[in-house]
Coordinates of C-alpha atoms in Angstrom, one line a residue:
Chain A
X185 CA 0.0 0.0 0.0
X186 CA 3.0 2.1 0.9
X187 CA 4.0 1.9 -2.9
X188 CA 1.1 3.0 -4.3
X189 CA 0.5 5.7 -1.8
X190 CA 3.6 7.0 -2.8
X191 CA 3.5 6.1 -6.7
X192 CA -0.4 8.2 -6.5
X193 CA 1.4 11.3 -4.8
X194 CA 4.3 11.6 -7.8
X195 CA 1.8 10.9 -10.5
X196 CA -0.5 13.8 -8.6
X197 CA 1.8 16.1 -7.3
X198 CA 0.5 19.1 -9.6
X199 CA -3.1 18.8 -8.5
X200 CA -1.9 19.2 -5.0
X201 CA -0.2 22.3 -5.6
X202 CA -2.8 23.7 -7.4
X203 CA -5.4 23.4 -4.6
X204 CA -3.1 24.3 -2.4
X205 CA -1.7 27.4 -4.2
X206 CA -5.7 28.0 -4.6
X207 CA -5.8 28.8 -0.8
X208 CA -2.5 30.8 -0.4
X209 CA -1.6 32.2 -3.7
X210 CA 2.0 32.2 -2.8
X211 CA 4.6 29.7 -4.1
X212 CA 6.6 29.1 -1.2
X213 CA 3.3 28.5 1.2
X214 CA 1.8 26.2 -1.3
X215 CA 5.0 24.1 -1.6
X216 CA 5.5 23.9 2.1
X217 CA 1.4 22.6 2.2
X218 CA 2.4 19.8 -0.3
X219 CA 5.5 19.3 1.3
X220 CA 3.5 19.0 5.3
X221 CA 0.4 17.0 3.4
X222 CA 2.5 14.3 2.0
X223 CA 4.9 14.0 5.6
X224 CA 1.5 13.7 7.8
X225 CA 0.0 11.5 5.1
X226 CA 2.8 8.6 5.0
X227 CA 3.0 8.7 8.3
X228 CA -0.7 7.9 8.8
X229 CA -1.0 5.3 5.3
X230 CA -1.6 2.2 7.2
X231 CA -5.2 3.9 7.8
X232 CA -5.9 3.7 4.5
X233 CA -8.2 0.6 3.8
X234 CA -8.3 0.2 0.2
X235 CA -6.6 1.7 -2.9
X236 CA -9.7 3.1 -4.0
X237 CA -9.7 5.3 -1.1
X238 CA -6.1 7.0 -1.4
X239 CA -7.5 9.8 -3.0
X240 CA -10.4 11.1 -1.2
X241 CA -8.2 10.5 1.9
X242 CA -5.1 12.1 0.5
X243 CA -7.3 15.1 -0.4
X244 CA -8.4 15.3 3.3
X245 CA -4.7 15.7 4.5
X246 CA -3.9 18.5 1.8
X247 CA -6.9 20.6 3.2
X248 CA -6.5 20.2 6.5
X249 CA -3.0 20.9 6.0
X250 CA -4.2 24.1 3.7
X251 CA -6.3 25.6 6.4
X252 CA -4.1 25.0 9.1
X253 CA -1.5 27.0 7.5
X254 CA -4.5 29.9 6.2
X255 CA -4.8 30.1 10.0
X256 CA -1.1 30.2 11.1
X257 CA -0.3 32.5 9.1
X258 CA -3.5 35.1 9.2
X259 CA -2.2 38.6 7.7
X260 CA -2.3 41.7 8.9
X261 CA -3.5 43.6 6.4
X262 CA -1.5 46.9 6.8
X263 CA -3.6 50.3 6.8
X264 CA -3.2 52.8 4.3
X265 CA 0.5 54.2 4.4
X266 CA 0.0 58.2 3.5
X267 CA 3.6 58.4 2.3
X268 CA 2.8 56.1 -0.4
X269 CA 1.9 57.6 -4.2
X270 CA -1.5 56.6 -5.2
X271 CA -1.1 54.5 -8.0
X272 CA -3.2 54.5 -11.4
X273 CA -5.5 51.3 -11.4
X274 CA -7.1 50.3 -14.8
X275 CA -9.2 47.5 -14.8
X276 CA -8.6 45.1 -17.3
X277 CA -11.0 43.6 -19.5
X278 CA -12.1 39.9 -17.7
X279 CA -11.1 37.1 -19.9
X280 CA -14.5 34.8 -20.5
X281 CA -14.5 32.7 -16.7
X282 CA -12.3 35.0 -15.5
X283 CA -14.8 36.8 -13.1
X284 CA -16.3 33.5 -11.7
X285 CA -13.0 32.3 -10.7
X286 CA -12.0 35.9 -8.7
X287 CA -15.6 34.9 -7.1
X288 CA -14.7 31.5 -6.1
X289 CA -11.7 31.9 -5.0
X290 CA -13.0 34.9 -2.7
X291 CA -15.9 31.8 -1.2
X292 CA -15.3 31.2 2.6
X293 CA -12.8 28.1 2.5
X294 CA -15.5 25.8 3.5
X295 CA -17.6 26.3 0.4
X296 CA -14.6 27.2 -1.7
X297 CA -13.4 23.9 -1.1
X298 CA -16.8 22.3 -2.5
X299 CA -16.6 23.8 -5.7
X300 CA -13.2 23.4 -6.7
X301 CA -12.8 19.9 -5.3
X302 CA -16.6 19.4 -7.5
X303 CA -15.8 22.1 -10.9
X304 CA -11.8 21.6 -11.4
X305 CA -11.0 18.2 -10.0
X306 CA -14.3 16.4 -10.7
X307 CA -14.5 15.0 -7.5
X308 CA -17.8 13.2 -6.9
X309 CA -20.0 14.4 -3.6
X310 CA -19.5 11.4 -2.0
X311 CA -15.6 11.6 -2.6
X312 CA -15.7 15.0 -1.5
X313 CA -17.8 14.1 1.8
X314 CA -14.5 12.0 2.4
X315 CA -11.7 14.0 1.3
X316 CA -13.6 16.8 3.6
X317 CA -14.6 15.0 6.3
X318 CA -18.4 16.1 6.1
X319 CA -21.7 14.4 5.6
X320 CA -22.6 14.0 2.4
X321 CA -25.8 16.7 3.1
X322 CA -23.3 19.4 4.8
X323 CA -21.7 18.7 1.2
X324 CA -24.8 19.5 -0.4
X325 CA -25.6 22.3 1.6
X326 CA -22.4 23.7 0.8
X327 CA -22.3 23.3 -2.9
X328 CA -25.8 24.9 -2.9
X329 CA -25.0 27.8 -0.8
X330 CA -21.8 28.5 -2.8
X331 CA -23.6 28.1 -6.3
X332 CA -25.9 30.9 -4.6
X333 CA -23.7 33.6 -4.2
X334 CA -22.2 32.4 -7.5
X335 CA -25.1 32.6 -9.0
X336 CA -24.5 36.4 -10.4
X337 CA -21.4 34.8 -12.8
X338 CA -23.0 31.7 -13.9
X339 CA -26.2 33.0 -15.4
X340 CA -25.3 36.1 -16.5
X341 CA -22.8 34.1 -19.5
X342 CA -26.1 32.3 -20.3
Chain B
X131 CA -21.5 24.0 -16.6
X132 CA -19.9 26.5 -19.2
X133 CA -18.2 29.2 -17.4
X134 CA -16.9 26.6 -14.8
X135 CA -14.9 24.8 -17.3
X136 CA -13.7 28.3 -18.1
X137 CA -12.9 29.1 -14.8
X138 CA -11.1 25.5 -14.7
X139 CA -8.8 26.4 -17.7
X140 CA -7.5 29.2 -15.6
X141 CA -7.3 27.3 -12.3
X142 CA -5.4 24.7 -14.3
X143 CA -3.3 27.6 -15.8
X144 CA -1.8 28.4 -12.0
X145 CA 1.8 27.9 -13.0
X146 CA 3.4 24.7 -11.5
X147 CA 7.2 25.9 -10.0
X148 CA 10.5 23.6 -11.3
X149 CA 11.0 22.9 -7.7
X150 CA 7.7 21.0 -6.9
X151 CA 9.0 17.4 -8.0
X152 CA 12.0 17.9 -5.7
X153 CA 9.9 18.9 -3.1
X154 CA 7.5 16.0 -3.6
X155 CA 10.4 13.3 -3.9
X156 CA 11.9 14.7 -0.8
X157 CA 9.5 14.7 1.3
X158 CA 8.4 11.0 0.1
X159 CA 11.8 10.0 0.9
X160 CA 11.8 11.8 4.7
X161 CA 8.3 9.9 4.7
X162 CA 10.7 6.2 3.9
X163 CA 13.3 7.3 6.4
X164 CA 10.5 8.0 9.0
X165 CA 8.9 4.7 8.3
X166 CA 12.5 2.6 8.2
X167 CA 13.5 4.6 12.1
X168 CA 9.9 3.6 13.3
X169 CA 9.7 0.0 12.0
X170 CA 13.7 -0.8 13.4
X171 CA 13.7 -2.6 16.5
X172 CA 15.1 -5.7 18.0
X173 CA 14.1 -9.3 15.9
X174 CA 11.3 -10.6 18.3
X175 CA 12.9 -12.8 18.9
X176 CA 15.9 -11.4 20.5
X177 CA 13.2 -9.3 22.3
X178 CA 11.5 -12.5 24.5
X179 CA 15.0 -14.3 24.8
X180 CA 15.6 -10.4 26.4
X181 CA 12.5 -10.0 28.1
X182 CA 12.5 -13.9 29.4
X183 CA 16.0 -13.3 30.5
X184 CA 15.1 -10.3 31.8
X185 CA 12.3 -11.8 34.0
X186 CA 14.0 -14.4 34.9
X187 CA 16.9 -12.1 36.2
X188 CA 13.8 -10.0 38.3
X189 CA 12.5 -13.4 39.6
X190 CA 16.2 -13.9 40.8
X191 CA 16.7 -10.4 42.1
X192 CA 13.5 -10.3 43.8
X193 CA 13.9 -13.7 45.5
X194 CA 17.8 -12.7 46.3
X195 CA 16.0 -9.7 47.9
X196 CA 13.5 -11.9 50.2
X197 CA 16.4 -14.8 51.0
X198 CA 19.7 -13.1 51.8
X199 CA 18.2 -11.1 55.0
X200 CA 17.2 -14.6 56.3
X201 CA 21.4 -16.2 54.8
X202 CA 23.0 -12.9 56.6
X203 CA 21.8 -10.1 58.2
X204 CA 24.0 -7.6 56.0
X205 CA 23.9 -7.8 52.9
X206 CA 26.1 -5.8 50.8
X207 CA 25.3 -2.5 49.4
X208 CA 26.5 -3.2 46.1
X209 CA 24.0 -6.6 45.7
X210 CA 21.5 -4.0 46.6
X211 CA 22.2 -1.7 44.0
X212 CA 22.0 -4.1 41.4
X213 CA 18.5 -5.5 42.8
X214 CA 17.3 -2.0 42.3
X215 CA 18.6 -1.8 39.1
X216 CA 17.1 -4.6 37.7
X217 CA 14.3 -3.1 36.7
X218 CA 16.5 -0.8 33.9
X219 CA 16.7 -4.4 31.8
X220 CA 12.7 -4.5 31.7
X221 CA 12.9 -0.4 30.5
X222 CA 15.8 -1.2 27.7
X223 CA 13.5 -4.1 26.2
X224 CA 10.7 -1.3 26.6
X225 CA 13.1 0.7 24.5
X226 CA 13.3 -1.9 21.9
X227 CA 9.3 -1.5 21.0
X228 CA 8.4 -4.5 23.3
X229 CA 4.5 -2.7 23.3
X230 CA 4.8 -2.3 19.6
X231 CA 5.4 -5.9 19.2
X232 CA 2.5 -6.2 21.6
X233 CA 0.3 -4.0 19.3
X234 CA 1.4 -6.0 16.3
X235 CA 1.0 -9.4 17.8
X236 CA -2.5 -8.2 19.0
X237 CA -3.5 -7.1 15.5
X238 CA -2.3 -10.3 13.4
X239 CA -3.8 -12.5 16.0
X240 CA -7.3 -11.1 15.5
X241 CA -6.5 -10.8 11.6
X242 CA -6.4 -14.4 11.5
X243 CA -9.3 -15.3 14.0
X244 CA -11.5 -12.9 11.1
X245 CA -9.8 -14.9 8.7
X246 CA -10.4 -18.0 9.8
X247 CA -14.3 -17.5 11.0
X248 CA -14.2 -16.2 7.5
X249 CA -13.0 -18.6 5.7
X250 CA -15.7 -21.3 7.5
X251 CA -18.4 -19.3 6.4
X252 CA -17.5 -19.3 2.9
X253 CA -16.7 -23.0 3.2
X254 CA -20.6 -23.8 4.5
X255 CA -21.6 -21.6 1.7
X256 CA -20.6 -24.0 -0.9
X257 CA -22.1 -27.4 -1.3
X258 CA -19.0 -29.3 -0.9
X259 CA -17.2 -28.1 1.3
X260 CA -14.0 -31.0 0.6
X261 CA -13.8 -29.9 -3.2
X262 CA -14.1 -25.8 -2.3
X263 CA -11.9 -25.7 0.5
X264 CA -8.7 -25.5 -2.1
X265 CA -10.2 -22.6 -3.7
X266 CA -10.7 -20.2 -1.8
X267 CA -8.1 -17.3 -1.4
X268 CA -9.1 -15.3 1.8
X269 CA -7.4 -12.3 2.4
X270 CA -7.5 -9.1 4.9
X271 CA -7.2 -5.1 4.9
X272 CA -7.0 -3.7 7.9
X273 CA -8.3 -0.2 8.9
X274 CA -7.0 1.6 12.2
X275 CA -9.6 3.2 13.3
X276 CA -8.7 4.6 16.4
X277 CA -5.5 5.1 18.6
X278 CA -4.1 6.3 22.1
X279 CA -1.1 5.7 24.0
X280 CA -3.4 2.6 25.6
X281 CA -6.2 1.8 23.4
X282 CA -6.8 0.7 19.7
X283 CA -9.3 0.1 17.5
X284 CA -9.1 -1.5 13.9
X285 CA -11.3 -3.0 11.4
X286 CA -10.7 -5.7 9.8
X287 CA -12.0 -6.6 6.2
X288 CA -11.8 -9.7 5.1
X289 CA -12.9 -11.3 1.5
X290 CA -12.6 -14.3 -0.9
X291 CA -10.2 -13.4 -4.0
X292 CA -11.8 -16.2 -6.0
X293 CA -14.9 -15.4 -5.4
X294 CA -17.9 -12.8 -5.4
X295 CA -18.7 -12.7 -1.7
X296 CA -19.8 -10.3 0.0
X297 CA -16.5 -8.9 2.2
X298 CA -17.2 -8.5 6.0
X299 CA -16.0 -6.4 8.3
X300 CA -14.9 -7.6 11.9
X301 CA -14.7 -5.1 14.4
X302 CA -11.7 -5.2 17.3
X303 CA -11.3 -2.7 20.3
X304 CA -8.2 -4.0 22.9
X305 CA -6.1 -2.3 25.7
X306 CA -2.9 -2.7 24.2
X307 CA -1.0 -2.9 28.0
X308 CA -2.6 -6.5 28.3
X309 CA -3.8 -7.3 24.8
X310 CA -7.3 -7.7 26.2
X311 CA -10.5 -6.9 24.3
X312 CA -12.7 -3.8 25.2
X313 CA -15.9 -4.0 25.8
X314 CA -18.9 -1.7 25.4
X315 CA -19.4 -2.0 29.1
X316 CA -15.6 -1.3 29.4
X317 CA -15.4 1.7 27.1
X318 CA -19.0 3.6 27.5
X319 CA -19.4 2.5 31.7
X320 CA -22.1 0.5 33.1
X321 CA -24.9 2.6 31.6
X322 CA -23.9 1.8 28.0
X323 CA -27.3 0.7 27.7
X324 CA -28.8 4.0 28.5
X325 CA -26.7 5.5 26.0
X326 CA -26.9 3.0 23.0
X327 CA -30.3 3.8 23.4
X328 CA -30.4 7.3 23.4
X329 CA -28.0 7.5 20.6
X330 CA -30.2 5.0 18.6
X331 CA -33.1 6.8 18.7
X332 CA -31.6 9.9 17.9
X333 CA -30.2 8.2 14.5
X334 CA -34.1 7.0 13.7
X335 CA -35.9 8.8 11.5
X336 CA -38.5 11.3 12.9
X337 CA -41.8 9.2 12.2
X338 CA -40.3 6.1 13.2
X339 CA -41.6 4.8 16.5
X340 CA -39.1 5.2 19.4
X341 CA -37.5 2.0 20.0
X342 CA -38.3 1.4 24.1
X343 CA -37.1 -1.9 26.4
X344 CA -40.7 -3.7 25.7
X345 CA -40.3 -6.7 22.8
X346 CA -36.7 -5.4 21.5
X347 CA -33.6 -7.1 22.1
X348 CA -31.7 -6.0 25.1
X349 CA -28.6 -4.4 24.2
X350 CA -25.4 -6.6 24.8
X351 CA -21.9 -5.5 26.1
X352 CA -20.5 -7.5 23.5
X353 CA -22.5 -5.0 20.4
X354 CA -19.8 -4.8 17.4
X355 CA -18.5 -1.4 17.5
X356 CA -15.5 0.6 17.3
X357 CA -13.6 3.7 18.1
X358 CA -14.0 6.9 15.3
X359 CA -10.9 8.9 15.1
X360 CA -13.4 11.6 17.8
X361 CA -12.5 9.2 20.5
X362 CA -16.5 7.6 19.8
X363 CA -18.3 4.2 20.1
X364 CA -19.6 3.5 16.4
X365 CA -22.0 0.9 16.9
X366 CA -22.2 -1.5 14.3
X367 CA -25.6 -3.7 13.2
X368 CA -24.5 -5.2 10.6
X369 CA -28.0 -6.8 9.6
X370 CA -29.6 -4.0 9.3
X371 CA -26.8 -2.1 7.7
X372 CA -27.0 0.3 10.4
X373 CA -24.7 2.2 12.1
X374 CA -24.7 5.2 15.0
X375 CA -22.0 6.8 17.3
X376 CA -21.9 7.2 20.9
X377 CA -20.4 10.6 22.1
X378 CA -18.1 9.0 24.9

């Protein structure tokens, strides 16, 4: 099992940053997330039951590990520094998507979570009541109250 | 849904950094080291030859303790000193994983009491029994569910390679300083009842009728259940598929 643990992480490793760089957007945070996920998760592989299961329970350790280190490492958003020039923003035109990804990725982590682990990895809801650690109905709730406040981004395309 | 597979292509556009696969492969290979340190210990063997010897040199010291006041009246200090530091030998075998070997001889002994009871229920499935008995391949995962520095908790799945059977799951709670199995009585206290209950009927749906002492069976110490990673009873009834945790 060990083997094919460890054969899953290599073949997967880009996923893993991805959602992890998804709740961070830094390089260096995101790597160290990957980096603490896969320790904590070969320690704890004899837990694993079947091969079938390495993923959802892989994905569990990568967001634990993501929001422990959102909560470690809470900014302090500086206030407004009057020495500094006032710089010239111009807003750039949204590519198509563009705008509903900006929303998402602003989604508490909790729902967040849902609809990347459901849109861009195509995790079932049953795979992501595992990976999350949730019953399947707090995964519904979720995924409903995030498509919600979504809701804006998708229909307006249509 | 449209813009989400939009939204995708730019999630999957986050740019991956040169360094990841290093990262990764380092941190599989601390994982290997981790595993290697953790697994090295003394052969078992060489643990009971050291842990017989070692009793056997307590036995002595012990007894050399009770006898030599009655043989002379002073006894040396330096005898004493070694009586009292007997006890070191039993705390180097500790050292050596002795309750690790306990764990693991716990675990594989139960493994193979599922397999077994396993394997004779497959066997009265068939016909004849004589003819099947050769082919059948029974094998077993086993799931930790549940561990402390004294108490663990595994399930054990156990199926026929060769053929479509339904797998079953055997449930195992022991005190790893004696190897002894938990009960429900042991684990939840002597009102285990009151709360298997209670957390029973707070699983049923709403307009089911509460489920009371009259005409149902009364609940048994020996329920199959095991420990969640929360530290909870998960009681298992495996006929009707059911399943509901006790809050310890």
């Amino acid at each position: 099992m060990y083997e094919k643990v460890t054969a899953y992480i290599l073949e997967n490793r880009e996923k893993f940053y991805r959602l992890a760089f998804s709740y961070v957007h830094e390089r260096e945070a995101a790597l160290d997330i990957v980096q603490n996920a896969i320790c904590k998760a070969l320690e704890k592989y004899h837990t694993i039951r079947s091969e079938s299961g390495i993923s959802s329970w892989f994905y569990r350790v990568l967001v634990n590990e993501s929001y422990s280190h959102i909560k470690k490492h809470k900014r302090e958003i500086a206030v407004g520094d009057e020495a500094m020039p006032e710089e010239v923003y111009i807003e750039k035109a949204l590519e198509p998507g563009e705008e509903l990804y900006k929303k998402v990725d602003k989604l508490p982590e909790h729902l967040k979570t849902v609809i990347i682990l459901r849109f861009y990895e195509d995790m079932s809801l049953e795979e992501i009541s595992k990976a999350t650690n949730t019953n399947l109905n707090t995964v519904k709730t979720r995924l409903y109250t995030a498509l919600k406040r979504l809701k804006k981004f998708v229909m307006e395309v249509y | 849904m449209k813009t989400f597979s939009e939204a995708r292509k730019i999630y999957n556009s986050i740019e991956i950094p040169d360094e990841l696969e290093n990262v990764v492969k380092d941190a599989i290979e601390r994982g290997k080291e981790e595993k290697r340190r953790a697994t090295a210990h003394v052969p078992t063997r060489a643990i009971m030859r050291g842990s017989l010897a070692a009793c056997a040199v307590l036995v002595l010291a012990i007894a050399l303790n009770f006898i030599t006041p009655f043989l002379s009246p002073e006894v040396s200090d330096t005898a004493r000193e070694d009586a009292v530091n007997m006890p070191k030998m039993m705390r180097t075998v500790q050292d050596f994983g002795i309750n690790e070997t306990l764990r693991d001889e716990a675990i594989s002994e139960r493994v193979e009491r599922a397999k077994a009871h396993y394997g004779e229920l497959v066997l009265k499935s068939f016909k004849d029994a004589d003819l099947n008995a050769k082919n059948i391949e029974i094998t077993a995962d086993c799931h930790i569910s549940y561990e402390s520095a004294d108490i663990l908790s595994f399930i054990v799945t156990v199926k026929d390679e060769k053929h479509s059977l339904t797998p079953r799951e055997y449930y195992y709670n022991i005190r790893l300083s004696n190897a002894s199995d938990i009960t429900l009585r042991d684990f939840l206290g002597d009102n285990y009842e009151q709360k298997m209950k209670f957390a029973q009927n707070a699983a049923t749906p709403q307009n089911a009728p509460l489920k009371d002492g009259d005409g149902t069976e009364s609940a048994s110490s020996e329920e199959a259940f095991y420990i969640n990673e929360r530290g909870n009873a998960v009681i298992v009834n495996a006929a009707l598929g059911e399943k509901y945790e006790i809050e310890k």
